């Protein structure tokens, strides 16, 4: 049981890292499309409150078709969704403080 929980925890951690990488890629895409102000704001908000991640995620979906990144946003959505579900399960099992 302990090994299973450790594997589950490592999987959730890996998904969080994947989400962070997607966030960084989104910041790069914003800068490439002359949206430096939005990239700066979302980075600052990410560091200060964590909301910058969600703003960048939503902004990415609003620009997905225009910037030709529908596949990227779909992958990021899958990572994000699985991480959220995993976190809910982790908390439901009483494993997170």
PDB file of C-alpha atoms in Angstrom:
ATOM      1  CA  UNK A   1       0.000   0.000   0.000  1.00  0.00           C
ATOM      2  CA  UNK A   2       2.812   2.401   0.860  1.00  0.00           C
ATOM      3  CA  UNK A   3       4.518   1.747  -2.467  1.00  0.00           C
ATOM      4  CA  UNK A   4       1.266   2.405  -4.322  1.00  0.00           C
ATOM      5  CA  UNK A   5       0.798   5.701  -2.496  1.00  0.00           C
ATOM      6  CA  UNK A   6       4.393   6.688  -3.227  1.00  0.00           C
ATOM      7  CA  UNK A   7       3.903   5.958  -6.927  1.00  0.00           C
ATOM      8  CA  UNK A   8       0.656   7.941  -6.895  1.00  0.00           C
ATOM      9  CA  UNK A   9       2.391  10.878  -5.194  1.00  0.00           C
ATOM     10  CA  UNK A  10       5.280  10.829  -7.659  1.00  0.00           C
ATOM     11  CA  UNK A  11       2.796  10.730 -10.543  1.00  0.00           C
ATOM     12  CA  UNK A  12       0.980  13.799  -9.207  1.00  0.00           C
ATOM     13  CA  UNK A  13       4.319  15.558  -8.737  1.00  0.00           C
ATOM     14  CA  UNK A  14       5.250  14.714 -12.332  1.00  0.00           C
ATOM     15  CA  UNK A  15       1.957  16.155 -13.556  1.00  0.00           C
ATOM     16  CA  UNK A  16       2.604  19.337 -11.590  1.00  0.00           C
ATOM     17  CA  UNK A  17       6.022  19.647 -13.237  1.00  0.00           C
ATOM     18  CA  UNK A  18       4.411  19.060 -16.648  1.00  0.00           C
ATOM     19  CA  UNK A  19       1.915  21.836 -15.898  1.00  0.00           C
ATOM     20  CA  UNK A  20       4.747  24.163 -14.911  1.00  0.00           C
ATOM     21  CA  UNK A  21       6.561  23.390 -18.170  1.00  0.00           C
ATOM     22  CA  UNK A  22       3.356  24.110 -20.117  1.00  0.00           C
ATOM     23  CA  UNK A  23       3.001  27.406 -18.238  1.00  0.00           C
ATOM     24  CA  UNK A  24       6.553  28.377 -19.213  1.00  0.00           C
ATOM     25  CA  UNK A  25       5.901  27.417 -22.844  1.00  0.00           C
ATOM     26  CA  UNK A  26       2.774  29.580 -22.746  1.00  0.00           C
ATOM     27  CA  UNK A  27       4.840  32.508 -21.453  1.00  0.00           C
ATOM     28  CA  UNK A  28       7.234  32.073 -24.377  1.00  0.00           C
ATOM     29  CA  UNK A  29       4.313  31.947 -26.826  1.00  0.00           C
ATOM     30  CA  UNK A  30       2.909  35.157 -25.343  1.00  0.00           C
ATOM     31  CA  UNK A  31       6.219  36.956 -25.819  1.00  0.00           C
ATOM     32  CA  UNK A  32       6.552  35.644 -29.393  1.00  0.00           C
ATOM     33  CA  UNK A  33       3.098  37.031 -30.212  1.00  0.00           C
ATOM     34  CA  UNK A  34       3.864  40.493 -28.765  1.00  0.00           C
ATOM     35  CA  UNK A  35       1.936  39.882 -25.559  1.00  0.00           C
ATOM     36  CA  UNK A  36       4.841  40.655 -23.220  1.00  0.00           C
ATOM     37  CA  UNK A  37       2.622  42.576 -20.821  1.00  0.00           C
ATOM     38  CA  UNK A  38       0.306  39.603 -20.393  1.00  0.00           C
ATOM     39  CA  UNK A  39       3.299  37.291 -19.941  1.00  0.00           C
ATOM     40  CA  UNK A  40       4.731  39.585 -17.270  1.00  0.00           C
ATOM     41  CA  UNK A  41       1.416  39.949 -15.440  1.00  0.00           C
ATOM     42  CA  UNK A  42       0.726  36.210 -15.415  1.00  0.00           C
ATOM     43  CA  UNK A  43       4.272  35.455 -14.258  1.00  0.00           C
ATOM     44  CA  UNK A  44       4.031  37.954 -11.388  1.00  0.00           C
ATOM     45  CA  UNK A  45       0.592  36.680 -10.399  1.00  0.00           C
ATOM     46  CA  UNK A  46       1.832  33.090 -10.603  1.00  0.00           C
ATOM     47  CA  UNK A  47       4.685  33.871  -8.218  1.00  0.00           C
ATOM     48  CA  UNK A  48       2.611  35.981  -5.805  1.00  0.00           C
ATOM     49  CA  UNK A  49      -0.798  34.326  -5.694  1.00  0.00           C
ATOM     50  CA  UNK A  50      -0.796  31.360  -8.063  1.00  0.00           C
ATOM     51  CA  UNK A  51      -3.657  32.820 -10.105  1.00  0.00           C
ATOM     52  CA  UNK A  52      -1.350  33.680 -12.997  1.00  0.00           C
ATOM     53  CA  UNK A  53      -1.325  30.006 -13.955  1.00  0.00           C
ATOM     54  CA  UNK A  54      -5.088  29.907 -14.396  1.00  0.00           C
ATOM     55  CA  UNK A  55      -5.137  33.251 -16.234  1.00  0.00           C
ATOM     56  CA  UNK A  56      -2.446  32.020 -18.645  1.00  0.00           C
ATOM     57  CA  UNK A  57      -4.376  28.776 -19.130  1.00  0.00           C
ATOM     58  CA  UNK A  58      -7.629  30.573 -19.988  1.00  0.00           C
ATOM     59  CA  UNK A  59      -5.796  33.134 -22.138  1.00  0.00           C
ATOM     60  CA  UNK A  60      -4.119  30.279 -23.994  1.00  0.00           C
ATOM     61  CA  UNK A  61      -7.494  28.778 -24.856  1.00  0.00           C
ATOM     62  CA  UNK A  62      -8.785  32.141 -26.069  1.00  0.00           C
ATOM     63  CA  UNK A  63      -5.784  32.446 -28.405  1.00  0.00           C
ATOM     64  CA  UNK A  64      -5.413  28.750 -29.298  1.00  0.00           C
ATOM     65  CA  UNK A  65      -6.918  28.899 -32.771  1.00  0.00           C
ATOM     66  CA  UNK A  66      -5.373  32.268 -33.647  1.00  0.00           C
ATOM     67  CA  UNK A  67      -1.885  31.140 -32.604  1.00  0.00           C
ATOM     68  CA  UNK A  68      -2.275  27.591 -33.965  1.00  0.00           C
ATOM     69  CA  UNK A  69      -1.765  25.857 -30.647  1.00  0.00           C
ATOM     70  CA  UNK A  70      -4.941  23.836 -30.195  1.00  0.00           C
ATOM     71  CA  UNK A  71      -2.988  20.594 -29.743  1.00  0.00           C
ATOM     72  CA  UNK A  72      -0.707  22.183 -27.129  1.00  0.00           C
ATOM     73  CA  UNK A  73      -3.701  23.505 -25.196  1.00  0.00           C
ATOM     74  CA  UNK A  74      -5.410  20.112 -25.377  1.00  0.00           C
ATOM     75  CA  UNK A  75      -2.316  18.424 -23.935  1.00  0.00           C
ATOM     76  CA  UNK A  76      -2.050  21.080 -21.224  1.00  0.00           C
ATOM     77  CA  UNK A  77      -5.755  20.601 -20.426  1.00  0.00           C
ATOM     78  CA  UNK A  78      -5.253  16.856 -20.007  1.00  0.00           C
ATOM     79  CA  UNK A  79      -2.265  17.427 -17.695  1.00  0.00           C
ATOM     80  CA  UNK A  80      -4.219  20.022 -15.733  1.00  0.00           C
ATOM     81  CA  UNK A  81      -7.354  17.880 -15.452  1.00  0.00           C
ATOM     82  CA  UNK A  82      -5.505  14.766 -14.325  1.00  0.00           C
ATOM     83  CA  UNK A  83      -3.493  16.789 -11.794  1.00  0.00           C
ATOM     84  CA  UNK A  84      -6.675  18.305 -10.335  1.00  0.00           C
ATOM     85  CA  UNK A  85      -8.399  14.921 -10.084  1.00  0.00           C
ATOM     86  CA  UNK A  86      -5.262  13.408  -8.563  1.00  0.00           C
ATOM     87  CA  UNK A  87      -5.034  16.201  -6.012  1.00  0.00           C
ATOM     88  CA  UNK A  88      -8.682  15.701  -5.058  1.00  0.00           C
ATOM     89  CA  UNK A  89      -8.078  11.977  -4.576  1.00  0.00           C
ATOM     90  CA  UNK A  90      -4.886  12.681  -2.622  1.00  0.00           C
ATOM     91  CA  UNK A  91      -6.760  15.024  -0.281  1.00  0.00           C
ATOM     92  CA  UNK A  92      -9.749  12.666   0.009  1.00  0.00           C
ATOM     93  CA  UNK A  93      -7.399   9.940   1.216  1.00  0.00           C
ATOM     94  CA  UNK A  94      -6.082  12.349   3.845  1.00  0.00           C
ATOM     95  CA  UNK A  95      -2.559  12.341   2.440  1.00  0.00           C
ATOM     96  CA  UNK A  96      -2.199  16.101   1.955  1.00  0.00           C
ATOM     97  CA  UNK A  97      -2.046  18.667   4.725  1.00  0.00           C
TER      98      UNK A  97
END
